[in-house]
Amino acid sequence: SNVINLLLDVVLVAQLKMGPQGAGIATTVAEWIAALCFLGVLAGKLPSADGKNIGSNTKPSESGNIVPVFELPKWMDIRPLVVASSAVFLRSIVLQVAMSSAAAMAARSSAESDIIAAGASSSVAAHQIALQLWLLCSFLCDALATASQALVADGMGREDAESVRTVSQTVFSWGLALGLSLSAILWVGTESNFLTDFFTADEGTRLELTKLLTIVILAQPLNSFVFAADGVLQGAEEFPYQAKSMALSVLTAFAVFAALEYTPLLGASDGDTLVHVWLGLIALQSMRALTSFVKLIEKQGPIDLLGLGKQAS
């Protein structure tokens, strides 16, 4: 699907000049193809990644195929799934509201510099470029979350508290190394002007982007910790806590943005709404890190990262 997405981008965007509409069509088509392929594999109609067809020469109950049934499952059987899914769903919705609000505020911002003729357009362009760099680094950090979630869940299932603690400490050590490495790479790209030259030639956008890149660089160790903590807490099935943490973090982000934007003593006079938006995002990540850390070091918690409960006993 990724190859198809790339090919369609080349045809629709580069050749047919369809711009964002073409990119949207390419992504949608690729996503639908991926979804249909996954359903085909699960139904035993297509071979899996190892070349085997999970539906060949096996009964549905033995192969793990998806077989429709015409009865509702018992509430006690699906309750853990519903609780976890609902918490993750609400958490994702709250985060998307925050990110959408950030984009809206970036669109409303306007710079007063004579160099910037496009004003809000430059702000939106710079915001989107910085956001894509942020998301790229986030996807790399998310690999830690995926690994830690599986390893912590395994330790929890075996009721091996020492293993859970050791895995968590290892994940956070790797997270720190990854965050510092990403910061270093982004710093080199910024200082050499590679990032600004690669993404845009517009002077207004370059000026706005330069201010944001400093924030993105400094935020990478924080982001890596947040994603690692997400994986550890998800492995410990702390989904409701994470949903509440996200809600508190988003409220903190809005409060910080409002204070910077509308309080003269905190920067309202500078009129730099775009920077205020990104400082609000940093506040969001900082509160996520703080609330996650509180749960991680809790003596009676599932992780007890510092071993305080063990020392007390």
C-alpha positions as a Python dict, from the first residue, in 0.01 Angstrom:
ca = {
    (1, 'S'): (0, 0, 0),
    (2, 'N'): (290, 237, 70),
    (3, 'V'): (431, 173, -278),
    (4, 'I'): (90, 239, -430),
    (5, 'N'): (61, 556, -224),
    (6, 'L'): (398, 677, -352),
    (7, 'L'): (316, 596, -715),
    (8, 'L'): (-22, 767, -693),
    (9, 'D'): (144, 1073, -535),
    (10, 'V'): (382, 1094, -830),
    (11, 'V'): (101, 1058, -1085),
    (12, 'L'): (-166, 1274, -918),
    (13, 'V'): (50, 1542, -756),
    (14, 'A'): (360, 1569, -976),
    (15, 'Q'): (209, 1479, -1314),
    (16, 'L'): (-158, 1582, -1296),
    (17, 'K'): (-90, 1880, -1066),
    (18, 'M'): (-381, 1795, -834),
    (19, 'G'): (-198, 1921, -526),
    (20, 'P'): (-338, 1833, -180),
    (21, 'Q'): (-647, 1676, -339),
    (22, 'G'): (-428, 1430, -526),
    (23, 'A'): (-230, 1349, -213),
    (24, 'G'): (-555, 1285, -26),
    (25, 'I'): (-683, 1055, -300),
    (26, 'A'): (-355, 863, -305),
    (27, 'T'): (-357, 811, 71),
    (28, 'T'): (-724, 707, 79),
    (29, 'V'): (-683, 454, -203),
    (30, 'A'): (-371, 307, -40),
    (31, 'E'): (-545, 277, 299),
    (32, 'W'): (-844, 96, 147),
    (33, 'I'): (-615, -145, -37),
    (34, 'A'): (-427, -220, 286),
    (35, 'A'): (-751, -277, 475),
    (36, 'L'): (-886, -516, 213),
    (37, 'C'): (-556, -706, 206),
    (38, 'F'): (-561, -746, 585),
    (39, 'L'): (-917, -876, 572),
    (40, 'G'): (-816, -1117, 297),
    (41, 'V'): (-528, -1253, 508),
    (42, 'L'): (-744, -1287, 818),
    (43, 'A'): (-1016, -1463, 619),
    (44, 'G'): (-763, -1708, 474),
    (45, 'K'): (-810, -1587, 118),
    (46, 'L'): (-465, -1431, 82),
    (47, 'P'): (-122, -1554, 202),
    (48, 'S'): (29, -1387, 508),
    (49, 'A'): (372, -1225, 526),
    (50, 'D'): (546, -1562, 566),
    (51, 'G'): (386, -1688, 245),
    (52, 'K'): (148, -1926, 420),
    (53, 'N'): (-225, -1921, 376),
    (54, 'I'): (-378, -1948, 721),
    (55, 'G'): (-695, -2091, 576),
    (56, 'S'): (-543, -2376, 375),
    (57, 'N'): (-600, -2736, 487),
    (58, 'T'): (-726, -2628, 829),
    (59, 'K'): (-1060, -2590, 991),
    (60, 'P'): (-1173, -2235, 1074),
    (61, 'S'): (-1145, -2304, 1446),
    (62, 'E'): (-786, -2425, 1405),
    (63, 'S'): (-656, -2162, 1165),
    (64, 'G'): (-768, -1854, 1350),
    (65, 'N'): (-985, -1739, 1059),
    (66, 'I'): (-1254, -1481, 1118),
    (67, 'V'): (-1585, -1666, 1116),
    (68, 'P'): (-1910, -1464, 1158),
    (69, 'V'): (-2146, -1575, 1432),
    (70, 'F'): (-2502, -1459, 1488),
    (71, 'E'): (-2500, -1414, 1863),
    (72, 'L'): (-2392, -1142, 2100),
    (73, 'P'): (-2096, -1216, 2328),
    (74, 'K'): (-2147, -1207, 2702),
    (75, 'W'): (-2080, -872, 2867),
    (76, 'M'): (-1824, -1019, 3108),
    (77, 'D'): (-1629, -1158, 2812),
    (78, 'I'): (-1600, -828, 2629),
    (79, 'R'): (-1596, -589, 2926),
    (80, 'P'): (-1213, -563, 2946),
    (81, 'L'): (-1197, -493, 2572),
    (82, 'V'): (-1473, -230, 2586),
    (83, 'V'): (-1316, -53, 2885),
    (84, 'A'): (-970, -45, 2728),
    (85, 'S'): (-1099, 55, 2385),
    (86, 'S'): (-1321, 330, 2524),
    (87, 'A'): (-1035, 480, 2722),
    (88, 'V'): (-802, 470, 2422),
    (89, 'F'): (-1075, 615, 2197),
    (90, 'L'): (-1144, 907, 2431),
    (91, 'R'): (-773, 967, 2473),
    (92, 'S'): (-723, 978, 2096),
    (93, 'I'): (-1020, 1212, 2047),
    (94, 'V'): (-889, 1455, 2308),
    (95, 'L'): (-543, 1454, 2150),
    (96, 'Q'): (-685, 1513, 1802),
    (97, 'V'): (-892, 1805, 1934),
    (98, 'A'): (-572, 1956, 2070),
    (99, 'M'): (-381, 1907, 1744),
    (100, 'S'): (-670, 2042, 1534),
    (101, 'S'): (-696, 2344, 1760),
    (102, 'A'): (-323, 2403, 1720),
    (103, 'A'): (-361, 2401, 1341),
    (104, 'A'): (-655, 2642, 1365),
    (105, 'M'): (-459, 2882, 1584),
    (106, 'A'): (-164, 2862, 1346),
    (107, 'A'): (-395, 2954, 1059),
    (108, 'R'): (-521, 3255, 1251),
    (109, 'S'): (-175, 3383, 1335),
    (110, 'S'): (-23, 3664, 1137),
    (111, 'A'): (330, 3799, 1143),
    (112, 'E'): (407, 4170, 1128),
    (113, 'S'): (748, 4138, 966),
    (114, 'D'): (795, 4319, 633),
    (115, 'I'): (969, 4009, 498),
    (116, 'I'): (654, 3802, 532),
    (117, 'A'): (398, 3897, 271),
    (118, 'A'): (179, 3593, 306),
    (119, 'G'): (130, 3634, 682),
    (120, 'A'): (-97, 3356, 801),
    (121, 'S'): (-12, 3141, 497),
    (122, 'S'): (354, 3135, 600),
    (123, 'S'): (253, 3046, 954),
    (124, 'V'): (37, 2755, 840),
    (125, 'A'): (306, 2626, 606),
    (126, 'A'): (573, 2646, 877),
    (127, 'H'): (339, 2481, 1127),
    (128, 'Q'): (268, 2190, 894),
    (129, 'I'): (637, 2135, 814),
    (130, 'A'): (733, 2141, 1182),
    (131, 'L'): (440, 1913, 1263),
    (132, 'Q'): (549, 1660, 1001),
    (133, 'L'): (901, 1656, 1147),
    (134, 'W'): (748, 1618, 1493),
    (135, 'L'): (532, 1327, 1375),
    (136, 'L'): (824, 1160, 1197),
    (137, 'C'): (1025, 1162, 1518),
    (138, 'S'): (717, 1051, 1711),
    (139, 'F'): (676, 745, 1489),
    (140, 'L'): (1037, 651, 1562),
    (141, 'C'): (978, 694, 1934),
    (142, 'D'): (656, 496, 1905),
    (143, 'A'): (864, 188, 1826),
    (144, 'L'): (971, 199, 2191),
    (145, 'A'): (607, 211, 2297),
    (146, 'T'): (522, -95, 2088),
    (147, 'A'): (811, -299, 2225),
    (148, 'S'): (762, -191, 2585),
    (149, 'Q'): (389, -260, 2572),
    (150, 'A'): (445, -623, 2470),
    (151, 'L'): (734, -684, 2712),
    (152, 'V'): (563, -523, 3010),
    (153, 'A'): (240, -711, 2938),
    (154, 'D'): (439, -1034, 2928),
    (155, 'G'): (597, -960, 3265),
    (156, 'M'): (262, -863, 3413),
    (157, 'G'): (110, -1185, 3288),
    (158, 'R'): (384, -1385, 3458),
    (159, 'E'): (344, -1173, 3773),
    (160, 'D'): (715, -1099, 3755),
    (161, 'A'): (745, -752, 3908),
    (162, 'E'): (1124, -746, 3882),
    (163, 'S'): (1109, -822, 3509),
    (164, 'V'): (852, -546, 3456),
    (165, 'R'): (1073, -298, 3641),
    (166, 'T'): (1387, -401, 3454),
    (167, 'V'): (1218, -384, 3114),
    (168, 'S'): (1076, -40, 3195),
    (169, 'Q'): (1413, 96, 3306),
    (170, 'T'): (1577, -41, 2991),
    (171, 'V'): (1310, 112, 2769),
    (172, 'F'): (1356, 454, 2929),
    (173, 'S'): (1733, 432, 2889),
    (174, 'W'): (1692, 361, 2519),
    (175, 'G'): (1431, 635, 2502),
    (176, 'L'): (1673, 891, 2639),
    (177, 'A'): (1938, 784, 2388),
    (178, 'L'): (1687, 801, 2104),
    (179, 'G'): (1559, 1143, 2208),
    (180, 'L'): (1908, 1290, 2230),
    (181, 'S'): (2000, 1135, 1894),
    (182, 'L'): (1693, 1283, 1724),
    (183, 'S'): (1771, 1623, 1874),
    (184, 'A'): (2127, 1603, 1743),
    (185, 'I'): (2013, 1503, 1394),
    (186, 'L'): (1756, 1782, 1378),
    (187, 'W'): (2011, 2032, 1510),
    (188, 'V'): (2258, 1940, 1236),
    (189, 'G'): (1983, 1964, 975),
    (190, 'T'): (1882, 2305, 1105),
    (191, 'E'): (2230, 2452, 1139),
    (192, 'S'): (2323, 2337, 788),
    (193, 'N'): (1995, 2483, 652),
    (194, 'F'): (1923, 2142, 502),
    (195, 'L'): (1574, 2119, 653),
    (196, 'T'): (1464, 2467, 551),
    (197, 'D'): (1612, 2428, 201),
    (198, 'F'): (1454, 2085, 158),
    (199, 'F'): (1102, 2188, 254),
    (200, 'T'): (1059, 2539, 120),
    (201, 'A'): (1213, 2825, -74),
    (202, 'D'): (960, 3081, 52),
    (203, 'E'): (1137, 3336, 270),
    (204, 'G'): (840, 3395, 498),
    (205, 'T'): (792, 3025, 564),
    (206, 'R'): (1165, 2977, 626),
    (207, 'L'): (1163, 3257, 885),
    (208, 'E'): (866, 3110, 1070),
    (209, 'L'): (1002, 2756, 1044),
    (210, 'T'): (1338, 2851, 1195),
    (211, 'K'): (1166, 2962, 1515),
    (212, 'L'): (973, 2635, 1540),
    (213, 'L'): (1268, 2406, 1470),
    (214, 'T'): (1436, 2515, 1793),
    (215, 'I'): (1128, 2401, 1986),
    (216, 'V'): (1109, 2073, 1795),
    (217, 'I'): (1478, 2001, 1864),
    (218, 'L'): (1456, 2066, 2237),
    (219, 'A'): (1136, 1861, 2268),
    (220, 'Q'): (1270, 1529, 2140),
    (221, 'P'): (1400, 1385, 2472),
    (222, 'L'): (1065, 1479, 2627),
    (223, 'N'): (874, 1313, 2342),
    (224, 'S'): (1076, 993, 2363),
    (225, 'F'): (1001, 966, 2736),
    (226, 'V'): (629, 1026, 2678),
    (227, 'F'): (604, 757, 2412),
    (228, 'A'): (806, 507, 2614),
    (229, 'A'): (587, 577, 2917),
    (230, 'D'): (275, 530, 2704),
    (231, 'G'): (391, 184, 2602),
    (232, 'V'): (483, 82, 2957),
    (233, 'L'): (150, 199, 3101),
    (234, 'Q'): (-48, 40, 2820),
    (235, 'G'): (131, -287, 2887),
    (236, 'A'): (18, -249, 3249),
    (237, 'E'): (-339, -186, 3125),
    (238, 'E'): (-357, 164, 3274),
    (239, 'F'): (-590, 282, 2997),
    (240, 'P'): (-837, 482, 3211),
    (241, 'Y'): (-550, 661, 3386),
    (242, 'Q'): (-398, 754, 3050),
    (243, 'A'): (-729, 893, 2927),
    (244, 'K'): (-759, 1115, 3235),
    (245, 'S'): (-395, 1216, 3198),
    (246, 'M'): (-452, 1318, 2836),
    (247, 'A'): (-756, 1526, 2929),
    (248, 'L'): (-557, 1707, 3199),
    (249, 'S'): (-266, 1758, 2960),
    (250, 'V'): (-486, 1911, 2690),
    (251, 'L'): (-646, 2148, 2943),
    (252, 'T'): (-296, 2249, 3053),
    (253, 'A'): (-195, 2314, 2692),
    (254, 'F'): (-499, 2535, 2633),
    (255, 'A'): (-432, 2723, 2957),
    (256, 'V'): (-67, 2786, 2867),
    (257, 'F'): (-160, 2902, 2517),
    (258, 'A'): (-429, 3136, 2651),
    (259, 'A'): (-189, 3280, 2908),
    (260, 'L'): (81, 3344, 2647),
    (261, 'E'): (-162, 3479, 2389),
    (262, 'Y'): (-377, 3704, 2603),
    (263, 'T'): (-166, 3799, 2907),
    (264, 'P'): (61, 4099, 2835),
    (265, 'L'): (320, 4005, 3094),
    (266, 'L'): (363, 3657, 2941),
    (267, 'G'): (408, 3751, 2578),
    (268, 'A'): (75, 3869, 2438),
    (269, 'S'): (243, 4188, 2323),
    (270, 'D'): (481, 4006, 2087),
    (271, 'G'): (191, 3878, 1871),
    (272, 'D'): (375, 3556, 1787),
    (273, 'T'): (75, 3324, 1797),
    (274, 'L'): (255, 3042, 1615),
    (275, 'V'): (525, 3016, 1881),
    (276, 'H'): (257, 3029, 2151),
    (277, 'V'): (80, 2736, 1981),
    (278, 'W'): (396, 2527, 1993),
    (279, 'L'): (472, 2621, 2352),
    (280, 'G'): (121, 2499, 2428),
    (281, 'L'): (207, 2167, 2261),
    (282, 'I'): (521, 2147, 2475),
    (283, 'A'): (305, 2207, 2782),
    (284, 'L'): (81, 1920, 2670),
    (285, 'Q'): (376, 1683, 2639),
    (286, 'S'): (522, 1803, 2970),
    (287, 'M'): (201, 1730, 3158),
    (288, 'R'): (177, 1389, 2990),
    (289, 'A'): (532, 1318, 3106),
    (290, 'L'): (461, 1437, 3461),
    (291, 'T'): (139, 1237, 3504),
    (292, 'S'): (301, 929, 3352),
    (293, 'F'): (601, 961, 3584),
    (294, 'V'): (371, 985, 3888),
    (295, 'K'): (206, 655, 3795),
    (296, 'L'): (536, 490, 3704),
    (297, 'I'): (699, 555, 4043),
    (298, 'E'): (387, 483, 4249),
    (299, 'K'): (484, 246, 4532),
    (300, 'Q'): (171, 37, 4501),
    (301, 'G'): (150, 86, 4126),
    (302, 'P'): (199, -181, 3860),
    (303, 'I'): (548, -60, 3760),
    (304, 'D'): (717, 85, 4071),
    (305, 'L'): (996, 212, 3846),
    (306, 'L'): (1227, 322, 4130),
    (307, 'G'): (1163, 14, 4342),
    (308, 'L'): (1026, 221, 4631),
    (309, 'G'): (763, -38, 4717),
    (310, 'K'): (1025, -310, 4718),
    (311, 'Q'): (1248, -112, 4955),
    (312, 'A'): (956, -43, 5190),
    (313, 'S'): (875, -412, 5211),
}
